CSV table of N, CA, C and O in Angstrom, one decimal:
chain,number,residue,atom,x,y,z
E,1,GLN,N,-43.5,14.8,27.3
E,1,GLN,CA,-43.9,13.4,27.0
E,1,GLN,C,-42.8,12.6,26.3
E,1,GLN,O,-43.1,11.5,25.8
E,2,VAL,N,-41.7,13.2,26.1
E,2,VAL,CA,-40.5,12.5,25.5
E,2,VAL,C,-39.4,12.5,26.6
E,2,VAL,O,-39.1,13.5,27.2
E,3,GLN,N,-38.9,11.3,26.8
E,3,GLN,CA,-37.8,11.1,27.7
E,3,GLN,C,-36.5,10.8,27.0
E,3,GLN,O,-36.5,10.0,26.0
E,4,LEU,N,-35.4,11.4,27.4
E,4,LEU,CA,-34.1,11.2,26.7
E,4,LEU,C,-33.1,10.8,27.7
E,4,LEU,O,-33.0,11.3,28.8
E,5,VAL,N,-32.3,9.7,27.4
E,5,VAL,CA,-31.3,9.2,28.2
E,5,VAL,C,-30.0,9.1,27.4
E,5,VAL,O,-29.9,8.4,26.4
E,6,GLU,N,-29.0,9.8,27.9
E,6,GLU,CA,-27.7,9.8,27.2
E,6,GLU,C,-26.8,8.8,27.8
E,6,GLU,O,-26.9,8.4,29.0
E,7,SER,N,-25.8,8.3,27.0
E,7,SER,CA,-24.8,7.3,27.5
E,7,SER,C,-23.6,7.4,26.6
E,7,SER,O,-23.7,8.0,25.5
E,8,GLY,N,-22.5,6.9,27.0
E,8,GLY,CA,-21.3,6.8,26.2
E,8,GLY,C,-20.2,7.8,26.6
E,8,GLY,O,-19.1,7.7,26.0
E,9,GLY,N,-20.4,8.7,27.5
E,9,GLY,CA,-19.4,9.6,27.9
E,9,GLY,C,-18.3,8.9,28.7
E,9,GLY,O,-18.4,7.7,29.1
E,10,GLY,N,-17.2,9.6,28.9
E,10,GLY,CA,-16.1,9.0,29.6
E,10,GLY,C,-14.8,9.9,29.4
E,10,GLY,O,-14.9,11.0,29.0
E,11,LEU,N,-13.7,9.3,29.8
E,11,LEU,CA,-12.4,9.9,29.7
E,11,LEU,C,-11.6,9.4,28.5
E,11,LEU,O,-11.5,8.1,28.3
E,12,VAL,N,-11.0,10.3,27.7
E,12,VAL,CA,-10.3,9.9,26.6
E,12,VAL,C,-9.1,10.8,26.4
E,12,VAL,O,-9.2,12.0,26.8
E,13,GLN,N,-8.0,10.3,25.8
E,13,GLN,CA,-6.9,11.2,25.5
E,13,GLN,C,-7.1,12.0,24.3
E,13,GLN,O,-7.9,11.7,23.4
E,14,ALA,N,-6.5,13.2,24.2
E,14,ALA,CA,-6.6,14.0,23.0
E,14,ALA,C,-6.2,13.2,21.8
E,14,ALA,O,-5.3,12.4,21.8
E,15,GLY,N,-7.0,13.4,20.7
E,15,GLY,CA,-6.9,12.6,19.5
E,15,GLY,C,-7.7,11.4,19.5
E,15,GLY,O,-7.8,10.8,18.4
E,16,GLY,N,-8.3,11.0,20.6
E,16,GLY,CA,-9.1,9.8,20.6
E,16,GLY,C,-10.5,10.0,20.2
E,16,GLY,O,-10.9,11.1,19.7
E,17,SER,N,-11.3,9.0,20.3
E,17,SER,CA,-12.7,9.0,19.9
E,17,SER,C,-13.7,8.5,20.9
E,17,SER,O,-13.3,7.7,21.8
E,18,LEU,N,-14.9,9.0,20.9
E,18,LEU,CA,-16.0,8.5,21.7
E,18,LEU,C,-17.3,8.5,20.9
E,18,LEU,O,-17.4,9.3,20.0
E,19,ARG,N,-18.2,7.7,21.2
E,19,ARG,CA,-19.5,7.7,20.6
E,19,ARG,C,-20.6,7.8,21.6
E,19,ARG,O,-20.7,7.0,22.5
E,20,LEU,N,-21.3,8.9,21.6
E,20,LEU,CA,-22.4,9.1,22.5
E,20,LEU,C,-23.7,8.6,21.9
E,20,LEU,O,-23.9,8.7,20.7
E,21,SER,N,-24.6,8.1,22.8
E,21,SER,CA,-25.9,7.7,22.4
E,21,SER,C,-27.0,8.4,23.2
E,21,SER,O,-26.8,8.7,24.3
E,22,CYS,N,-28.1,8.6,22.5
E,22,CYS,CA,-29.3,9.2,23.2
E,22,CYS,C,-30.5,8.4,22.8
E,22,CYS,O,-30.9,8.4,21.6
E,23,ALA,N,-31.1,7.7,23.8
E,23,ALA,CA,-32.3,6.9,23.5
E,23,ALA,C,-33.5,7.7,23.9
E,23,ALA,O,-33.6,8.2,25.0
E,24,ALA,N,-34.5,7.8,23.0
E,24,ALA,CA,-35.7,8.5,23.2
E,24,ALA,C,-36.9,7.5,23.5
E,24,ALA,O,-36.9,6.5,22.9
E,25,SER,N,-37.8,7.9,24.4
E,25,SER,CA,-39.0,7.1,24.6
E,25,SER,C,-40.1,8.0,24.9
E,25,SER,O,-40.0,9.2,25.0
E,26,GLY,N,-41.3,7.5,24.9
E,26,GLY,CA,-42.5,8.3,25.0
E,26,GLY,C,-43.2,8.6,23.7
E,26,GLY,O,-43.3,7.7,22.8
E,27,ARG,N,-43.5,9.8,23.5
E,27,ARG,CA,-44.2,10.3,22.3
E,27,ARG,C,-43.2,10.6,21.2
E,27,ARG,O,-43.1,11.7,20.6
E,28,THR,N,-42.4,9.6,20.9
E,28,THR,CA,-41.3,9.8,19.9
E,28,THR,C,-41.9,10.0,18.5
E,28,THR,O,-41.2,10.6,17.6
E,29,PHE,N,-43.1,9.6,18.2
E,29,PHE,CA,-43.7,9.8,16.9
E,29,PHE,C,-43.9,11.3,16.6
E,29,PHE,O,-44.1,11.6,15.4
E,30,SER,N,-43.9,12.1,17.6
E,30,SER,CA,-44.1,13.5,17.4
E,30,SER,C,-42.8,14.4,17.3
E,30,SER,O,-42.9,15.6,17.1
E,31,MET,N,-41.7,13.7,17.4
E,31,MET,CA,-40.4,14.4,17.3
E,31,MET,C,-40.1,14.8,15.8
E,31,MET,O,-40.4,14.1,14.9
E,32,SER,N,-39.5,16.0,15.7
E,32,SER,CA,-39.1,16.5,14.4
E,32,SER,C,-37.6,16.6,14.3
E,32,SER,O,-37.1,16.6,13.1
E,33,ALA,N,-36.9,16.7,15.4
E,33,ALA,CA,-35.4,16.9,15.3
E,33,ALA,C,-34.8,16.5,16.7
E,33,ALA,O,-35.5,16.7,17.7
E,34,MET,N,-33.6,16.1,16.6
E,34,MET,CA,-32.8,15.9,17.9
E,34,MET,C,-31.4,16.5,17.7
E,34,MET,O,-31.0,16.8,16.6
E,35,ALA,N,-30.8,16.9,18.8
E,35,ALA,CA,-29.6,17.6,18.8
E,35,ALA,C,-28.7,17.3,20.0
E,35,ALA,O,-29.1,16.6,21.0
E,36,TRP,N,-27.5,17.7,19.9
E,36,TRP,CA,-26.5,17.6,21.0
E,36,TRP,C,-26.0,19.1,21.3
E,36,TRP,O,-25.6,19.8,20.4
E,37,PHE,N,-26.0,19.4,22.6
E,37,PHE,CA,-25.4,20.6,23.1
E,37,PHE,C,-24.4,20.2,24.2
E,37,PHE,O,-24.4,19.1,24.6
E,38,ARG,N,-23.5,21.1,24.5
E,38,ARG,CA,-22.5,20.9,25.6
E,38,ARG,C,-22.3,22.1,26.4
E,38,ARG,O,-22.5,23.2,26.0
E,39,GLN,N,-21.9,21.9,27.6
E,39,GLN,CA,-21.6,22.9,28.6
E,39,GLN,C,-20.4,22.6,29.3
E,39,GLN,O,-20.3,21.7,30.1
E,40,ALA,N,-19.3,23.4,29.1
E,40,ALA,CA,-18.1,23.3,29.9
E,40,ALA,C,-18.2,24.0,31.2
E,40,ALA,O,-19.0,24.9,31.4
E,41,LEU,N,-17.4,23.7,32.2
E,41,LEU,CA,-17.4,24.3,33.5
E,41,LEU,C,-17.2,25.8,33.4
E,41,LEU,O,-16.2,26.2,32.8
E,42,GLY,N,-18.1,26.6,33.9
E,42,GLY,CA,-17.9,28.0,33.9
E,42,GLY,C,-18.3,28.7,32.6
E,42,GLY,O,-18.1,29.9,32.5
E,43,LYS,N,-18.8,27.9,31.7
E,43,LYS,CA,-19.2,28.5,30.4
E,43,LYS,C,-20.7,28.2,30.1
E,43,LYS,O,-21.3,27.4,30.7
E,44,GLU,N,-21.2,28.9,29.1
E,44,GLU,CA,-22.6,28.8,28.7
E,44,GLU,C,-22.8,27.5,27.8
E,44,GLU,O,-21.8,27.0,27.2
E,45,ARG,N,-24.0,27.1,27.8
E,45,ARG,CA,-24.3,25.9,26.9
E,45,ARG,C,-24.2,26.3,25.5
E,45,ARG,O,-24.6,27.4,25.1
E,46,GLU,N,-23.6,25.5,24.7
E,46,GLU,CA,-23.4,25.8,23.2
E,46,GLU,C,-23.9,24.6,22.4
E,46,GLU,O,-23.8,23.4,22.7
E,47,PHE,N,-24.3,25.0,21.2
E,47,PHE,CA,-24.7,24.0,20.2
E,47,PHE,C,-23.6,23.2,19.7
E,47,PHE,O,-22.5,23.7,19.4
E,48,VAL,N,-23.8,21.9,19.4
E,48,VAL,CA,-22.8,21.0,18.8
E,48,VAL,C,-23.3,20.5,17.5
E,48,VAL,O,-22.6,20.6,16.5
E,49,ALA,N,-24.4,19.8,17.4
E,49,ALA,CA,-24.9,19.2,16.2
E,49,ALA,C,-26.4,18.9,16.3
E,49,ALA,O,-26.9,18.7,17.4
E,50,ALA,N,-27.1,18.8,15.2
E,50,ALA,CA,-28.5,18.5,15.2
E,50,ALA,C,-28.9,17.7,13.9
E,50,ALA,O,-28.1,17.7,12.9
E,51,ILE,N,-30.0,16.9,14.0
E,51,ILE,CA,-30.4,16.1,12.9
E,51,ILE,C,-31.9,16.1,12.9
E,51,ILE,O,-32.6,16.0,13.9
E,52,ARG,N,-32.5,16.3,11.7
E,52,ARG,CA,-33.9,16.1,11.5
E,52,ARG,C,-34.3,14.6,11.7
E,52,ARG,O,-33.5,13.8,11.3
E,53,TRP,N,-35.5,14.4,12.3
E,53,TRP,CA,-35.9,13.0,12.5
E,53,TRP,C,-36.3,12.3,11.2
E,53,TRP,O,-36.1,11.1,11.1
E,54,SER,N,-36.8,13.1,10.3
E,54,SER,CA,-37.1,12.6,9.0
E,54,SER,C,-36.4,13.5,8.0
E,54,SER,O,-36.3,14.7,8.1
E,55,GLY,N,-35.8,12.9,6.9
E,55,GLY,CA,-35.1,13.6,5.9
E,55,GLY,C,-33.6,13.7,6.2
E,55,GLY,O,-33.1,13.2,7.2
E,56,PRO,N,-32.8,14.3,5.3
E,56,PRO,CA,-31.4,14.2,5.4
E,56,PRO,C,-30.7,15.3,6.1
E,56,PRO,O,-29.5,15.3,6.2
E,57,GLY,N,-31.4,16.3,6.6
E,57,GLY,CA,-30.8,17.5,7.2
E,57,GLY,C,-29.9,17.2,8.4
E,57,GLY,O,-30.4,16.7,9.4
E,58,THR,N,-28.7,17.7,8.4
E,58,THR,CA,-27.8,17.7,9.6
E,58,THR,C,-27.1,19.0,9.7
E,58,THR,O,-26.9,19.8,8.7
E,59,TYR,N,-26.8,19.4,10.9
E,59,TYR,CA,-26.3,20.7,11.2
E,59,TYR,C,-25.1,20.6,12.3
E,59,TYR,O,-25.3,19.8,13.2
E,60,TYR,N,-24.1,21.4,12.1
E,60,TYR,CA,-22.9,21.3,13.0
E,60,TYR,C,-22.4,22.7,13.3
E,60,TYR,O,-22.4,23.6,12.5
E,61,ALA,N,-21.9,22.8,14.6
E,61,ALA,CA,-21.1,23.9,15.0
E,61,ALA,C,-19.8,23.9,14.2
E,61,ALA,O,-19.2,22.9,13.9
E,62,ASP,N,-19.3,25.1,13.9
E,62,ASP,CA,-18.0,25.2,13.2
E,62,ASP,C,-16.9,24.6,13.9
E,62,ASP,O,-16.0,24.0,13.3
E,63,SER,N,-16.9,24.6,15.2
E,63,SER,CA,-15.9,24.0,16.1
E,63,SER,C,-15.7,22.5,16.0
E,63,SER,O,-14.7,22.0,16.3
E,64,VAL,N,-16.8,21.8,15.5
E,64,VAL,CA,-16.7,20.4,15.4
E,64,VAL,C,-16.9,19.8,14.0
E,64,VAL,O,-16.8,18.6,13.8
E,65,LYS,N,-17.0,20.7,13.0
E,65,LYS,CA,-17.2,20.2,11.6
E,65,LYS,C,-15.9,19.4,11.2
E,65,LYS,O,-14.8,19.9,11.5
E,66,GLY,N,-16.1,18.3,10.6
E,66,GLY,CA,-15.0,17.5,10.1
E,66,GLY,C,-14.5,16.5,11.2
E,66,GLY,O,-13.8,15.6,10.9
E,67,ARG,N,-15.0,16.7,12.4
E,67,ARG,CA,-14.6,15.8,13.5
E,67,ARG,C,-15.7,15.0,14.1
E,67,ARG,O,-15.5,13.8,14.5
E,68,PHE,N,-16.9,15.6,14.2
E,68,PHE,CA,-18.1,15.0,14.8
E,68,PHE,C,-19.1,14.6,13.7
E,68,PHE,O,-19.2,15.3,12.7
E,69,THR,N,-19.8,13.5,13.9
E,69,THR,CA,-20.9,13.1,13.0
E,69,THR,C,-22.1,12.7,13.8
E,69,THR,O,-22.0,11.9,14.7
E,70,ILE,N,-23.2,13.4,13.5
E,70,ILE,CA,-24.5,13.0,14.1
E,70,ILE,C,-25.3,12.1,13.2
E,70,ILE,O,-25.2,12.2,12.0
E,71,SER,N,-25.9,11.1,13.8
E,71,SER,CA,-26.7,10.1,13.0
E,71,SER,C,-27.8,9.6,13.8
E,71,SER,O,-27.9,9.9,15.0
E,72,ARG,N,-28.7,8.9,13.2
E,72,ARG,CA,-29.9,8.4,13.9
E,72,ARG,C,-30.2,7.0,13.5
E,72,ARG,O,-29.9,6.5,12.4
E,73,ASP,N,-31.0,6.3,14.3
E,73,ASP,CA,-31.5,5.0,14.0
E,73,ASP,C,-33.0,5.0,14.4
E,73,ASP,O,-33.4,5.0,15.6
E,74,ASN,N,-33.8,5.2,13.4
E,74,ASN,CA,-35.2,5.4,13.6
E,74,ASN,C,-35.9,4.2,14.3
E,74,ASN,O,-36.8,4.4,15.1
E,75,ALA,N,-35.5,3.0,13.9
E,75,ALA,CA,-36.0,1.8,14.5
E,75,ALA,C,-35.8,1.7,16.0
E,75,ALA,O,-36.6,1.2,16.8
E,76,LYS,N,-34.7,2.3,16.5
E,76,LYS,CA,-34.3,2.2,17.9
E,76,LYS,C,-34.6,3.6,18.6
E,76,LYS,O,-34.4,3.7,19.8
E,77,ASN,N,-35.1,4.5,17.9
E,77,ASN,CA,-35.4,5.9,18.5
E,77,ASN,C,-34.2,6.4,19.2
E,77,ASN,O,-34.3,6.9,20.3
E,78,THR,N,-33.1,6.3,18.5
E,78,THR,CA,-31.8,6.7,19.1
E,78,THR,C,-31.0,7.6,18.1
E,78,THR,O,-31.0,7.4,16.9
E,79,VAL,N,-30.3,8.6,18.7
E,79,VAL,CA,-29.4,9.4,18.0
E,79,VAL,C,-28.0,9.3,18.5
E,79,VAL,O,-27.9,9.0,19.7
E,80,TYR,N,-27.0,9.3,17.7
E,80,TYR,CA,-25.7,9.1,18.0
E,80,TYR,C,-24.8,10.4,17.7
E,80,TYR,O,-25.1,11.1,16.8
E,81,LEU,N,-23.7,10.5,18.4
E,81,LEU,CA,-22.7,11.5,18.1
E,81,LEU,C,-21.4,10.9,18.2
E,81,LEU,O,-20.9,10.5,19.2
E,82,GLN,N,-20.8,10.6,17.0
E,82,GLN,CA,-19.5,10.1,16.8
E,82,GLN,C,-18.5,11.2,16.9
E,82,GLN,O,-18.5,12.1,16.1
E,83,MET,N,-17.6,11.2,17.9
E,83,MET,CA,-16.6,12.2,18.1
E,83,MET,C,-15.2,11.7,17.9
E,83,MET,O,-14.8,10.8,18.6
E,84,ASN,N,-14.6,12.2,16.9
E,84,ASN,CA,-13.2,11.8,16.5
E,84,ASN,C,-12.3,13.0,16.7
E,84,ASN,O,-12.7,14.2,16.8
E,85,SER,N,-11.0,12.7,16.8
E,85,SER,CA,-10.0,13.8,16.9
E,85,SER,C,-10.3,14.7,18.1
E,85,SER,O,-10.2,15.9,17.9
E,86,LEU,N,-10.6,14.2,19.2
E,86,LEU,CA,-11.1,15.0,20.3
E,86,LEU,C,-9.9,15.8,20.9
E,86,LEU,O,-8.8,15.5,20.9
E,87,LYS,N,-10.3,17.0,21.3
E,87,LYS,CA,-9.4,18.0,21.9
E,87,LYS,C,-9.8,18.3,23.3
E,87,LYS,O,-10.9,18.1,23.7
E,88,PRO,N,-8.8,18.8,24.1
E,88,PRO,CA,-9.2,19.1,25.5
E,88,PRO,C,-10.3,20.1,25.6
E,88,PRO,O,-11.1,20.1,26.5
E,89,GLU,N,-10.4,21.0,24.6
E,89,GLU,CA,-11.5,22.0,24.6
E,89,GLU,C,-12.9,21.4,24.4
E,89,GLU,O,-13.9,22.1,24.5
E,90,ASP,N,-12.9,20.1,24.0
E,90,ASP,CA,-14.2,19.4,23.9
E,90,ASP,C,-14.7,18.9,25.2
E,90,ASP,O,-15.9,18.4,25.3
E,91,THR,N,-13.9,19.1,26.3
E,91,THR,CA,-14.4,18.6,27.6
E,91,THR,C,-15.6,19.4,28.0
E,91,THR,O,-15.6,20.6,28.0
E,92,ALA,N,-16.7,18.7,28.4
E,92,ALA,CA,-17.9,19.3,28.8
E,92,ALA,C,-18.9,18.2,29.1
E,92,ALA,O,-18.7,17.0,28.9
E,93,VAL,N,-20.0,18.7,29.7
E,93,VAL,CA,-21.2,17.8,29.8
E,93,VAL,C,-22.0,17.9,28.6
E,93,VAL,O,-22.3,19.0,28.1
E,94,TYR,N,-22.3,16.8,27.9
E,94,TYR,CA,-23.0,16.8,26.7
E,94,TYR,C,-24.4,16.4,26.9
E,94,TYR,O,-24.7,15.4,27.6
E,95,TYR,N,-25.3,17.2,26.4
E,95,TYR,CA,-26.8,17.1,26.6
E,95,TYR,C,-27.5,16.7,25.3
E,95,TYR,O,-27.2,17.3,24.3
E,96,CYS,N,-28.3,15.7,25.4
E,96,CYS,CA,-29.2,15.4,24.2
E,96,CYS,C,-30.5,16.2,24.3
E,96,CYS,O,-31.0,16.5,25.4
E,97,ALA,N,-31.0,16.7,23.2
E,97,ALA,CA,-32.2,17.5,23.2
E,97,ALA,C,-33.1,17.0,22.0
E,97,ALA,O,-32.6,16.5,21.0
E,98,ALA,N,-34.4,17.3,22.2
E,98,ALA,CA,-35.3,16.9,21.1
E,98,ALA,C,-36.4,18.0,21.1
E,98,ALA,O,-36.7,18.6,22.1
E,99,VAL,N,-37.0,18.1,19.9
E,99,VAL,CA,-38.1,19.0,19.8
E,99,VAL,C,-39.3,18.2,19.2
E,99,VAL,O,-39.1,17.4,18.3
E,100,ALA,N,-40.4,18.3,19.9
E,100,ALA,CA,-41.6,17.5,19.5
E,100,ALA,C,-42.8,18.5,19.4
E,100,ALA,O,-42.9,19.5,20.2
E,101,ASP,N,-43.7,18.2,18.5
E,101,ASP,CA,-45.0,19.0,18.4
E,101,ASP,C,-44.7,20.5,18.1
E,101,ASP,O,-45.3,21.3,18.6
E,102,ARG,N,-43.6,20.7,17.3
E,102,ARG,CA,-43.2,22.0,16.9
E,102,ARG,C,-42.6,22.0,15.6
E,102,ARG,O,-41.8,21.1,15.3
E,103,THR,N,-42.9,23.0,14.7
E,103,THR,CA,-42.4,23.0,13.4
E,103,THR,C,-41.6,24.4,13.2
E,103,THR,O,-42.1,25.4,13.6
E,104,TYR,N,-40.4,24.3,12.5
E,104,TYR,CA,-39.6,25.4,12.2
E,104,TYR,C,-39.5,25.6,10.7
E,104,TYR,O,-39.4,24.5,10.0
E,105,TYR,N,-39.5,26.8,10.2
E,105,TYR,CA,-39.4,27.0,8.8
E,105,TYR,C,-38.1,27.6,8.4
E,105,TYR,O,-37.9,27.9,7.2
E,106,SER,N,-37.2,27.7,9.3
E,106,SER,CA,-35.8,28.1,9.0
E,106,SER,C,-34.8,27.2,9.7
E,106,SER,O,-35.0,26.8,10.9
E,107,ASP,N,-33.8,26.7,9.0
E,107,ASP,CA,-32.8,25.8,9.5
E,107,ASP,C,-32.1,26.5,10.7
E,107,ASP,O,-31.5,25.8,11.6
E,108,SER,N,-32.0,27.8,10.8
E,108,SER,CA,-31.3,28.5,11.8
E,108,SER,C,-31.9,28.1,13.2
E,108,SER,O,-31.1,28.2,14.2
E,109,ALA,N,-33.1,27.7,13.3
E,109,ALA,CA,-33.7,27.4,14.6
E,109,ALA,C,-33.0,26.3,15.3
E,109,ALA,O,-32.9,26.2,16.5
E,110,TYR,N,-32.5,25.3,14.5
E,110,TYR,CA,-31.9,24.1,15.1
E,110,TYR,C,-30.6,24.4,15.8
E,110,TYR,O,-30.2,23.5,16.6
E,111,TYR,N,-30.0,25.5,15.6
E,111,TYR,CA,-28.8,25.9,16.3
E,111,TYR,C,-29.0,26.5,17.7
E,111,TYR,O,-28.0,26.7,18.4
E,112,THR,N,-30.2,26.7,18.1
E,112,THR,CA,-30.5,27.4,19.3
E,112,THR,C,-31.1,26.5,20.3
E,112,THR,O,-32.0,25.7,20.0
E,113,ASP,N,-30.7,26.6,21.6
E,113,ASP,CA,-31.3,25.7,22.6
E,113,ASP,C,-32.8,26.0,22.9
E,113,ASP,O,-33.5,25.1,23.3
E,114,GLY,N,-33.2,27.2,22.6
E,114,GLY,CA,-34.6,27.5,22.8
E,114,GLY,C,-35.5,26.8,21.8
E,114,GLY,O,-36.8,26.8,22.1
E,115,ALA,N,-35.0,26.2,20.8
E,115,ALA,CA,-35.8,25.4,19.8
E,115,ALA,C,-36.3,24.1,20.4
E,115,ALA,O,-37.2,23.5,19.9
E,116,TYR,N,-35.6,23.6,21.4
E,116,TYR,CA,-35.9,22.2,21.9
E,116,TYR,C,-36.7,22.3,23.2
E,116,TYR,O,-36.4,23.1,24.1
E,117,ASN,N,-37.6,21.4,23.3
E,117,ASN,CA,-38.5,21.4,24.5
E,117,ASN,C,-38.3,20.1,25.4
E,117,ASN,O,-39.0,20.0,26.3
E,118,TYR,N,-37.4,19.2,25.0
E,118,TYR,CA,-37.0,18.1,25.9
E,118,TYR,C,-35.5,17.9,25.9
E,118,TYR,O,-34.8,18.1,25.0
E,119,TRP,N,-35.1,17.6,27.2
E,119,TRP,CA,-33.6,17.5,27.4
E,119,TRP,C,-33.3,16.3,28.3
E,119,TRP,O,-34.0,15.9,29.1
E,120,GLY,N,-32.1,15.7,28.0
E,120,GLY,CA,-31.6,14.6,28.8
E,120,GLY,C,-30.9,15.2,30.0
E,120,GLY,O,-30.7,16.4,30.2
E,121,GLN,N,-30.3,14.3,30.8
E,121,GLN,CA,-29.6,14.7,32.0
E,121,GLN,C,-28.2,15.0,31.8
E,121,GLN,O,-27.5,15.6,32.6
E,122,GLY,N,-27.6,14.6,30.7
E,122,GLY,CA,-26.2,14.9,30.3
E,122,GLY,C,-25.3,13.8,30.6
E,122,GLY,O,-25.5,12.9,31.5
E,123,THR,N,-24.2,13.7,29.9
E,123,THR,CA,-23.1,12.7,30.1
E,123,THR,C,-21.8,13.5,30.0
E,123,THR,O,-21.6,14.3,29.1
E,124,GLN,N,-20.9,13.2,30.9
E,124,GLN,CA,-19.6,13.9,31.0
E,124,GLN,C,-18.6,13.3,30.0
E,124,GLN,O,-18.4,12.1,29.9
E,125,VAL,N,-18.0,14.2,29.2
E,125,VAL,CA,-16.9,13.9,28.3
E,125,VAL,C,-15.7,14.6,28.8
E,125,VAL,O,-15.7,15.9,28.9
E,126,THR,N,-14.6,13.9,29.1
E,126,THR,CA,-13.4,14.6,29.5
E,126,THR,C,-12.2,14.1,28.6
E,126,THR,O,-12.0,13.0,28.4
E,127,VAL,N,-11.6,15.1,28.0
E,127,VAL,CA,-10.5,14.9,27.1
E,127,VAL,C,-9.2,15.4,27.7
E,127,VAL,O,-9.0,16.6,28.0
E,128,SER,N,-8.3,14.5,28.0
E,128,SER,CA,-7.0,14.8,28.7
E,128,SER,C,-6.0,15.2,27.6
E,128,SER,O,-6.0,14.7,26.5
E,129,SER,N,-5.0,16.1,28.1
E,129,SER,CA,-4.0,16.5,27.2
E,129,SER,C,-2.7,15.6,27.3
E,129,SER,O,-1.8,15.6,26.5
């Protein structure tokens, strides 16, 4: 009952920046957290960042700490991923995810793709060397 649409992907040189957006619609009032995952060609999907829909909690993969920032705009039902100092190894399809009608009692849950029950179609990010 939650629909997610990503935008903002594209081609950028190493060291550059991009900002991804994910707009949610539907039963957004039931969401508790949103996240970004990515999947490079030939590799498994991996966690990037997550944010609670209410409260200050944010979570990041070690590989992007200090470079990426996740944020939200509650009025627009939108989550953003600001990506700075991009590296070629950041090249991947980036997927927006959300969890609705589900509660977790450990922060570790937000790092796993199994925690999320809604997914966007993905947006390609390519970082050239």
